[in-house]
Amino acid sequence: MSINMVLTGCCVTLLMAACDTDNATSSSDITAGDPGTAIYLSSCTMCHGRDGNLGMSGAKDLTQSTLTQEEMVAIVTHGKGGMASFEKMLSTKEIGEVVDHIRTLHTVK
């Protein structure tokens, strides 16, 4: 896939997310809280939403996930389906932090 296609896709997604006020992320939201929350808000809300259940572009509902922590780390690291890999964008520690935040979104007991 060419870099132009990737950048175009990112721009379209950002524009769509910017129009969705229920899932909007302010700069104060991104800087608040733990590092995993900040990463999630800046990198994941476009598809998963603030609460993890937006489902944009086929994104899975994170509130209903039954994946283990290890499975989540693998998916964030390597990507799956339409989800991009974050292996080259985030450190192992940062991936762990964002997975820790994602696990707080669960509503499944």
PDB file of C-alpha atoms in Angstrom:
ATOM      1  CA  MET A   1       0.000   0.000   0.000  1.00  0.00           C
ATOM      2  CA  SER A   2       1.422   3.367  -0.932  1.00  0.00           C
ATOM      3  CA  ILE A   3       2.122   6.015   1.658  1.00  0.00           C
ATOM      4  CA  ASN A   4      -0.308   8.379  -0.108  1.00  0.00           C
ATOM      5  CA  MET A   5      -3.157   5.894   0.349  1.00  0.00           C
ATOM      6  CA  VAL A   6      -2.301   5.430   4.021  1.00  0.00           C
ATOM      7  CA  LEU A   7      -2.123   9.179   4.629  1.00  0.00           C
ATOM      8  CA  THR A   8      -5.386   9.755   2.761  1.00  0.00           C
ATOM      9  CA  GLY A   9      -7.092   7.063   4.834  1.00  0.00           C
ATOM     10  CA  CYS A  10      -5.784   8.592   8.049  1.00  0.00           C
ATOM     11  CA  CYS A  11      -6.964  12.068   7.048  1.00  0.00           C
ATOM     12  CA  VAL A  12     -10.453  10.811   6.173  1.00  0.00           C
ATOM     13  CA  THR A  13     -10.674   8.938   9.469  1.00  0.00           C
ATOM     14  CA  LEU A  14      -9.520  11.990  11.405  1.00  0.00           C
ATOM     15  CA  LEU A  15     -12.072  14.194   9.681  1.00  0.00           C
ATOM     16  CA  MET A  16     -14.860  11.733  10.411  1.00  0.00           C
ATOM     17  CA  ALA A  17     -13.804  11.462  14.038  1.00  0.00           C
ATOM     18  CA  ALA A  18     -13.621  15.244  14.370  1.00  0.00           C
ATOM     19  CA  CYS A  19     -17.257  15.483  13.328  1.00  0.00           C
ATOM     20  CA  ASP A  20     -18.333  13.019  16.030  1.00  0.00           C
ATOM     21  CA  THR A  21     -18.738  15.157  19.140  1.00  0.00           C
ATOM     22  CA  ASP A  22     -19.666  12.163  21.346  1.00  0.00           C
ATOM     23  CA  ASN A  23     -16.204  10.724  20.786  1.00  0.00           C
ATOM     24  CA  ALA A  24     -14.213  13.936  20.474  1.00  0.00           C
ATOM     25  CA  THR A  25     -10.938  14.134  22.321  1.00  0.00           C
ATOM     26  CA  SER A  26      -9.680  17.448  23.624  1.00  0.00           C
ATOM     27  CA  SER A  27      -6.016  18.143  24.218  1.00  0.00           C
ATOM     28  CA  SER A  28      -6.704  18.354  27.962  1.00  0.00           C
ATOM     29  CA  ASP A  29      -8.191  14.822  27.839  1.00  0.00           C
ATOM     30  CA  ILE A  30      -5.084  13.470  26.141  1.00  0.00           C
ATOM     31  CA  THR A  31      -2.687  14.899  28.688  1.00  0.00           C
ATOM     32  CA  ALA A  32      -4.789  13.870  31.694  1.00  0.00           C
ATOM     33  CA  GLY A  33      -4.506  10.491  33.384  1.00  0.00           C
ATOM     34  CA  ASP A  34      -2.080   7.679  32.935  1.00  0.00           C
ATOM     35  CA  PRO A  35       0.103   7.161  29.847  1.00  0.00           C
ATOM     36  CA  GLY A  36      -2.057   4.274  28.572  1.00  0.00           C
ATOM     37  CA  THR A  37      -5.140   6.482  28.617  1.00  0.00           C
ATOM     38  CA  ALA A  38      -3.301   9.243  26.761  1.00  0.00           C
ATOM     39  CA  ILE A  39      -2.118   6.795  24.086  1.00  0.00           C
ATOM     40  CA  TYR A  40      -5.611   5.296  23.766  1.00  0.00           C
ATOM     41  CA  LEU A  41      -7.229   8.727  23.426  1.00  0.00           C
ATOM     42  CA  SER A  42      -4.760   9.884  20.803  1.00  0.00           C
ATOM     43  CA  SER A  43      -4.426   6.664  18.790  1.00  0.00           C
ATOM     44  CA  CYS A  44      -7.488   4.462  19.282  1.00  0.00           C
ATOM     45  CA  THR A  45     -10.593   6.616  19.690  1.00  0.00           C
ATOM     46  CA  MET A  46     -10.915   7.270  15.958  1.00  0.00           C
ATOM     47  CA  CYS A  47     -12.120   3.700  15.457  1.00  0.00           C
ATOM     48  CA  HIS A  48     -12.912   2.355  18.938  1.00  0.00           C
ATOM     49  CA  GLY A  49     -14.337   5.543  20.494  1.00  0.00           C
ATOM     50  CA  ARG A  50     -13.675   6.962  23.957  1.00  0.00           C
ATOM     51  CA  ASP A  51     -15.628   4.170  25.631  1.00  0.00           C
ATOM     52  CA  GLY A  52     -14.347   1.377  23.386  1.00  0.00           C
ATOM     53  CA  ASN A  53     -17.623   0.639  21.622  1.00  0.00           C
ATOM     54  CA  LEU A  54     -17.754   2.989  18.602  1.00  0.00           C
ATOM     55  CA  GLY A  55     -17.124   0.282  15.993  1.00  0.00           C
ATOM     56  CA  MET A  56     -15.893   2.638  13.257  1.00  0.00           C
ATOM     57  CA  SER A  57     -14.437   0.869  10.207  1.00  0.00           C
ATOM     58  CA  GLY A  58     -15.218  -2.539  11.697  1.00  0.00           C
ATOM     59  CA  ALA A  59     -13.344  -1.917  14.962  1.00  0.00           C
ATOM     60  CA  LYS A  60     -14.184  -4.453  17.660  1.00  0.00           C
ATOM     61  CA  ASP A  61     -16.224  -3.476  20.720  1.00  0.00           C
ATOM     62  CA  LEU A  62     -13.567  -3.382  23.421  1.00  0.00           C
ATOM     63  CA  THR A  63     -16.176  -3.327  26.188  1.00  0.00           C
ATOM     64  CA  GLN A  64     -17.209  -6.852  25.199  1.00  0.00           C
ATOM     65  CA  SER A  65     -13.753  -8.328  24.578  1.00  0.00           C
ATOM     66  CA  THR A  66     -12.911 -11.654  26.179  1.00  0.00           C
ATOM     67  CA  LEU A  67      -9.291 -11.592  25.011  1.00  0.00           C
ATOM     68  CA  THR A  68      -6.507 -12.155  27.511  1.00  0.00           C
ATOM     69  CA  GLN A  69      -3.974  -9.426  28.177  1.00  0.00           C
ATOM     70  CA  GLU A  70      -1.403 -11.365  26.140  1.00  0.00           C
ATOM     71  CA  GLU A  71      -3.798 -11.654  23.179  1.00  0.00           C
ATOM     72  CA  MET A  72      -4.501  -7.916  23.325  1.00  0.00           C
ATOM     73  CA  VAL A  73      -0.795  -7.108  23.413  1.00  0.00           C
ATOM     74  CA  ALA A  74      -0.274  -9.301  20.342  1.00  0.00           C
ATOM     75  CA  ILE A  75      -3.082  -7.570  18.418  1.00  0.00           C
ATOM     76  CA  VAL A  76      -1.907  -4.052  19.309  1.00  0.00           C
ATOM     77  CA  THR A  77       1.655  -5.022  18.455  1.00  0.00           C
ATOM     78  CA  HIS A  78       1.045  -6.857  15.171  1.00  0.00           C
ATOM     79  CA  GLY A  79      -2.405  -5.634  14.103  1.00  0.00           C
ATOM     80  CA  LYS A  80      -5.264  -7.859  12.969  1.00  0.00           C
ATOM     81  CA  GLY A  81      -7.796  -7.587  10.175  1.00  0.00           C
ATOM     82  CA  GLY A  82      -8.253  -3.882   9.447  1.00  0.00           C
ATOM     83  CA  MET A  83      -6.313  -2.777  12.526  1.00  0.00           C
ATOM     84  CA  ALA A  84      -2.798  -1.514  11.894  1.00  0.00           C
ATOM     85  CA  SER A  85       0.263  -2.724  13.767  1.00  0.00           C
ATOM     86  CA  PHE A  86       1.621  -0.364  16.415  1.00  0.00           C
ATOM     87  CA  GLU A  87       4.925  -2.248  16.719  1.00  0.00           C
ATOM     88  CA  LYS A  88       6.929   0.554  15.079  1.00  0.00           C
ATOM     89  CA  MET A  89       4.972   3.418  16.673  1.00  0.00           C
ATOM     90  CA  LEU A  90       4.853   2.378  20.333  1.00  0.00           C
ATOM     91  CA  SER A  91       7.391   0.812  22.666  1.00  0.00           C
ATOM     92  CA  THR A  92       6.648  -2.488  24.399  1.00  0.00           C
ATOM     93  CA  LYS A  93       6.004  -0.529  27.594  1.00  0.00           C
ATOM     94  CA  GLU A  94       3.565   1.829  25.848  1.00  0.00           C
ATOM     95  CA  ILE A  95       1.695  -1.093  24.283  1.00  0.00           C
ATOM     96  CA  GLY A  96       1.357  -2.629  27.751  1.00  0.00           C
ATOM     97  CA  GLU A  97       0.070   0.669  29.131  1.00  0.00           C
ATOM     98  CA  VAL A  98      -2.571   1.077  26.422  1.00  0.00           C
ATOM     99  CA  VAL A  99      -3.682  -2.542  26.899  1.00  0.00           C
ATOM    100  CA  ASP A 100      -3.999  -1.863  30.638  1.00  0.00           C
ATOM    101  CA  HIS A 101      -6.307   1.045  29.789  1.00  0.00           C
ATOM    102  CA  ILE A 102      -8.318  -1.026  27.300  1.00  0.00           C
ATOM    103  CA  ARG A 103      -8.917  -3.645  29.986  1.00  0.00           C
ATOM    104  CA  THR A 104     -10.577  -0.964  32.155  1.00  0.00           C
ATOM    105  CA  LEU A 105     -13.220  -0.506  29.429  1.00  0.00           C
ATOM    106  CA  HIS A 106     -14.596  -4.039  29.846  1.00  0.00           C
ATOM    107  CA  THR A 107     -18.187  -4.442  30.865  1.00  0.00           C
ATOM    108  CA  VAL A 108     -18.058  -8.248  30.584  1.00  0.00           C
ATOM    109  CA  LYS A 109     -17.668  -9.988  33.942  1.00  0.00           C
TER     110      LYS A 109
END
